[in-house]
């Protein structure tokens, strides 16, 4: 209650925290909105040392770091490609190695860089690594074989550096993906599975609208008007530019009088990468803080954004 403002545990949370405190791996399958992040964050507060968190996207890393800092945690750092300056990157690695950090957020690719592994190994030798968390763990199975091989190696790399408990968390997995993710993370039969996936249907609803291509914007306008009344909403697009692009759609929606901000990965044509990073971070903040209720995005926005 003091740290996170929660009155009690939701189903599965307490058991998962207790397993981590016992030094055991745990695979947590909780529905969207059930508080998966609280599991490793609370366990980390009750254990001495640093909690290393592996996240799939930069937007999710920034969201979790922002929320932890808003809760009063000051020793939280994301070591990502956003740190371009060599001196800042070196300081971040020193902070990690020295045990100064309470939470350190990274992408799985960061585990494959020699300088980061050296810093993490130094921390582990000093007994300063408390636990590791692999968030959105279904990505290990769904992405690891394809375009993010680092996911396949994440758990093996962590285990080679330090024998700390690993928390794997997801809210999105079929039985096959769940089983393969556990196997790829090296979680045998002794690793606990907290499976509340059967509750998934209670907080997700799906509605399919069939329409001709030239009517899509009309339907989208009506949906986004409902979004304004309901609170907030994200429209995901398969591309950045073009007919099916997030930027193109945002321009058309703004012409209809709807306020929309845009978030995607790489900088749009003609814009410097540094300027785009600042712009997309501002768009994400405006949406997450409720200053803007509509967001047009690609999958770079990521998973598990903590917002109703």
XYZ file of C-alpha atoms in Angstrom:
308
model
C 0.000 0.000 0.000
C 2.840 2.376 0.879
C 4.873 1.807 -2.297
C 2.311 0.901 -4.935
C -0.991 2.192 -3.566
C -2.618 -1.264 -3.574
C -4.964 -2.463 -0.857
C -4.363 -6.176 -1.450
C -3.236 -8.900 -3.809
C -5.069 -10.056 -6.893
C -5.305 -13.812 -7.582
C -1.874 -15.288 -8.300
C 0.218 -12.291 -7.249
C 1.052 -13.271 -3.680
C 1.953 -16.853 -4.588
C 4.275 -15.644 -7.359
C 6.022 -13.157 -5.044
C 6.513 -15.838 -2.394
C 8.092 -18.210 -4.917
C 10.623 -15.547 -5.932
C 11.444 -14.823 -2.302
C 12.165 -18.539 -1.899
C 14.712 -18.257 -4.724
C 12.616 -20.248 -7.208
C 11.791 -19.514 -10.841
C 8.199 -18.651 -11.607
C 6.261 -18.323 -14.856
C 3.342 -15.957 -14.348
C 0.427 -16.108 -16.792
C -1.993 -13.433 -15.659
C -4.602 -11.649 -17.805
C -4.117 -8.129 -19.090
C -4.562 -5.663 -16.254
C -4.018 -8.198 -13.451
C -0.777 -6.689 -12.174
C 2.048 -8.851 -13.525
C 4.648 -6.117 -13.017
C 3.827 -5.889 -9.330
C 5.070 -9.469 -8.891
C 8.721 -8.815 -9.664
C 8.684 -5.208 -8.471
C 7.437 -6.137 -5.002
C 9.758 -9.148 -4.789
C 12.658 -6.856 -5.697
C 11.694 -4.477 -2.890
C 11.912 -7.373 -0.406
C 15.259 -8.696 -1.649
C 18.691 -7.042 -1.342
C 20.267 -6.062 -4.623
C 19.367 -5.124 -8.187
C 16.434 -6.417 -10.202
C 17.232 -6.796 -13.903
C 14.171 -6.495 -16.155
C 14.146 -7.591 -19.812
C 11.445 -5.873 -21.878
C 10.617 -6.252 -25.589
C 10.141 -2.580 -26.552
C 11.517 0.823 -25.707
C 8.034 2.234 -25.093
C 7.330 -0.402 -22.451
C 10.695 0.226 -20.779
C 10.028 3.966 -20.639
C 6.508 3.408 -19.292
C 7.690 1.181 -16.439
C 10.602 3.445 -15.536
C 8.291 6.458 -15.482
C 5.807 4.700 -13.207
C 8.440 3.470 -10.775
C 9.901 6.945 -10.476
C 6.425 8.356 -9.936
C 6.062 5.852 -7.059
C 9.199 7.246 -5.426
C 11.887 4.882 -6.711
C 14.934 6.955 -7.639
C 17.549 4.288 -8.433
C 15.849 3.122 -11.625
C 17.683 3.176 -14.949
C 17.051 2.028 -18.494
C 20.191 1.076 -20.425
C 19.032 1.365 -24.013
C 20.017 2.740 -27.412
C 18.618 6.084 -26.260
C 21.909 6.595 -24.353
C 24.084 7.755 -27.235
C 26.800 9.581 -25.322
C 29.768 7.293 -24.521
C 30.352 8.866 -21.111
C 26.709 8.489 -20.072
C 26.701 4.870 -21.234
C 29.907 4.148 -19.312
C 28.447 5.745 -16.182
C 25.272 3.668 -16.532
C 27.353 0.476 -16.663
C 29.385 1.595 -13.626
C 26.175 2.278 -11.723
C 24.961 -1.216 -12.584
C 28.234 -2.939 -11.675
C 28.509 -1.084 -8.356
C 25.056 -2.181 -7.203
C 23.719 1.366 -7.023
C 20.622 0.551 -9.077
C 17.443 -0.897 -7.638
C 15.905 -1.640 -11.051
C 17.727 -1.884 -14.378
C 15.633 -2.166 -17.563
C 17.081 -3.509 -20.815
C 16.092 -5.123 -24.111
C 17.160 -8.758 -24.702
C 19.739 -7.569 -27.235
C 21.586 -5.693 -24.475
C 22.450 -9.048 -22.872
C 24.483 -9.898 -25.966
C 26.859 -6.930 -25.628
C 30.185 -7.704 -23.954
C 30.409 -4.478 -21.930
C 26.983 -5.034 -20.394
C 27.711 -8.673 -19.564
C 30.950 -7.642 -17.839
C 29.119 -5.090 -15.709
C 26.389 -7.593 -14.846
C 28.938 -10.304 -14.012
C 30.757 -7.928 -11.659
C 27.473 -7.134 -9.933
C 26.696 -10.859 -9.609
C 30.137 -11.713 -8.188
C 29.557 -9.150 -5.455
C 26.201 -10.740 -4.657
C 24.320 -7.693 -5.870
C 21.950 -9.263 -8.416
C 18.706 -10.162 -6.648
C 16.517 -11.501 -9.439
C 15.743 -11.157 -13.133
C 12.416 -10.680 -14.863
C 11.579 -11.485 -18.492
C 8.438 -9.488 -19.221
C 6.055 -10.338 -22.080
C 7.690 -13.767 -22.044
C 5.604 -15.100 -24.959
C 7.925 -13.050 -27.191
C 10.649 -15.623 -26.449
C 8.659 -18.147 -28.484
C 6.871 -15.886 -30.957
C 9.796 -13.584 -31.827
C 12.891 -15.528 -30.806
C 12.941 -17.853 -33.797
C 12.426 -15.032 -36.272
C 13.783 -11.516 -35.982
C 14.920 -11.344 -32.330
C 17.191 -14.291 -31.723
C 18.497 -12.593 -28.560
C 15.259 -13.655 -26.871
C 16.225 -17.318 -27.291
C 19.514 -16.686 -25.498
C 18.215 -14.372 -22.768
C 17.661 -16.923 -20.003
C 20.789 -18.938 -20.823
C 22.886 -15.761 -20.697
C 21.361 -14.742 -17.365
C 21.868 -18.196 -15.858
C 25.488 -18.314 -17.032
C 26.183 -15.078 -15.157
C 24.337 -15.695 -11.891
C 22.025 -18.358 -10.400
C 19.271 -15.909 -9.475
C 15.535 -16.609 -9.642
C 13.877 -15.638 -12.918
C 10.328 -14.357 -13.188
C 8.786 -14.798 -16.640
C 5.524 -12.932 -17.140
C 2.910 -12.795 -19.863
C -0.779 -12.204 -20.352
C -0.897 -13.429 -23.952
C -0.069 -17.029 -24.785
C -1.686 -20.085 -26.303
C -0.964 -23.409 -24.542
C 1.694 -24.254 -27.150
C 3.402 -20.862 -26.863
C 3.252 -21.076 -23.073
C 4.911 -24.502 -23.064
C 7.602 -23.518 -25.568
C 8.372 -20.258 -23.758
C 8.897 -22.158 -20.501
C 11.190 -24.612 -22.271
C 13.229 -21.893 -23.990
C 13.632 -20.066 -20.671
C 14.967 -23.251 -19.089
C 12.103 -23.515 -16.632
C 11.720 -27.175 -15.762
C 9.081 -28.971 -13.762
C 10.388 -27.451 -10.517
C 9.551 -23.932 -11.736
C 6.137 -22.784 -10.568
C 3.491 -21.859 -13.129
C 0.967 -19.328 -11.885
C -1.725 -19.730 -14.512
C -4.739 -17.442 -14.277
C -5.151 -17.332 -18.048
C -8.706 -18.671 -17.842
C -9.743 -15.257 -16.498
C -8.572 -13.614 -19.726
C -12.012 -13.474 -21.319
C -13.410 -11.407 -18.488
C -11.569 -8.230 -19.444
C -11.084 -8.486 -23.204
C -13.763 -8.086 -25.858
C -13.399 -8.369 -29.607
C -15.570 -6.754 -32.249
C -15.036 -7.120 -35.984
C -16.301 -4.509 -38.435
C -16.483 -5.478 -42.100
C -16.465 -2.604 -44.574
C -15.199 -1.557 -47.960
C -11.786 0.077 -48.166
C -13.165 3.534 -48.941
C -15.367 3.417 -45.806
C -12.670 2.559 -43.299
C -12.011 6.133 -42.225
C -15.737 6.710 -41.687
C -15.889 3.701 -39.363
C -12.671 4.712 -37.631
C -13.989 8.226 -37.013
C -17.084 6.813 -35.305
C -14.991 4.412 -33.217
C -12.667 7.206 -32.118
C -15.610 9.375 -31.143
C -16.680 6.572 -28.813
C -13.097 6.411 -27.558
C -13.289 10.082 -26.588
C -16.380 9.425 -24.507
C -14.946 6.245 -22.983
C -11.582 7.714 -21.991
C -8.702 6.673 -24.253
C -7.760 4.392 -27.117
C -4.964 3.285 -29.428
C -5.323 2.597 -33.143
C -2.597 0.263 -34.395
C -1.459 0.422 -38.021
C 0.762 -2.030 -39.926
C 3.002 0.696 -41.386
C 4.317 4.200 -40.753
C 3.558 5.870 -44.090
C 1.197 5.199 -46.966
C -2.421 4.140 -47.153
C -2.131 1.839 -44.127
C 0.289 4.047 -42.225
C -0.103 5.569 -38.767
C 1.185 8.989 -39.851
C -1.058 9.150 -42.900
C -4.111 8.184 -40.850
C -3.289 10.759 -38.176
C -3.234 13.502 -40.824
C -6.657 12.444 -42.121
C -8.108 12.155 -38.614
C -6.820 15.595 -37.661
C -8.499 16.977 -40.785
C -11.746 15.607 -39.341
C -11.175 17.600 -36.159
C -9.922 14.700 -34.017
C -6.834 15.266 -31.884
C -4.403 12.381 -32.445
C -0.737 11.878 -31.567
C 1.556 9.404 -33.343
C 4.064 6.829 -32.094
C 6.280 4.567 -34.206
C 9.847 3.293 -34.219
C 12.159 4.890 -36.756
C 12.093 8.560 -37.666
C 9.794 9.505 -40.567
C 11.308 10.586 -43.853
C 13.053 13.945 -43.632
C 13.249 14.109 -39.819
C 16.380 13.695 -37.698
C 16.374 10.656 -35.422
C 17.090 12.737 -32.308
C 14.188 15.079 -32.979
C 11.866 12.136 -33.624
C 12.854 10.444 -30.355
C 11.876 13.594 -28.485
C 8.619 13.895 -30.427
C 7.492 10.310 -29.954
C 8.426 10.382 -26.266
C 6.300 13.501 -25.920
C 3.416 11.789 -27.727
C 3.593 8.754 -25.450
C 3.703 10.960 -22.338
C 0.733 13.027 -23.511
C -1.285 9.861 -24.068
C -0.265 8.062 -20.878
C -0.889 11.137 -18.745
C -4.323 11.735 -20.300
C -3.571 15.032 -22.051
C -4.470 13.351 -25.372
C -6.978 10.493 -25.581
C -6.177 9.077 -29.045
C -2.926 7.549 -30.208
C -2.090 6.242 -33.694
C 0.761 3.747 -33.446
C 2.656 0.878 -34.988
C 3.674 -2.189 -32.995
C 6.721 -0.198 -31.796
C 4.440 1.123 -29.051
C 4.743 -2.317 -27.548
C 2.830 -4.405 -25.092
C 1.553 -4.069 -21.581
C 1.213 -0.289 -21.465
C -0.328 0.378 -18.065
C -3.338 2.488 -18.963
C -7.096 1.785 -18.983
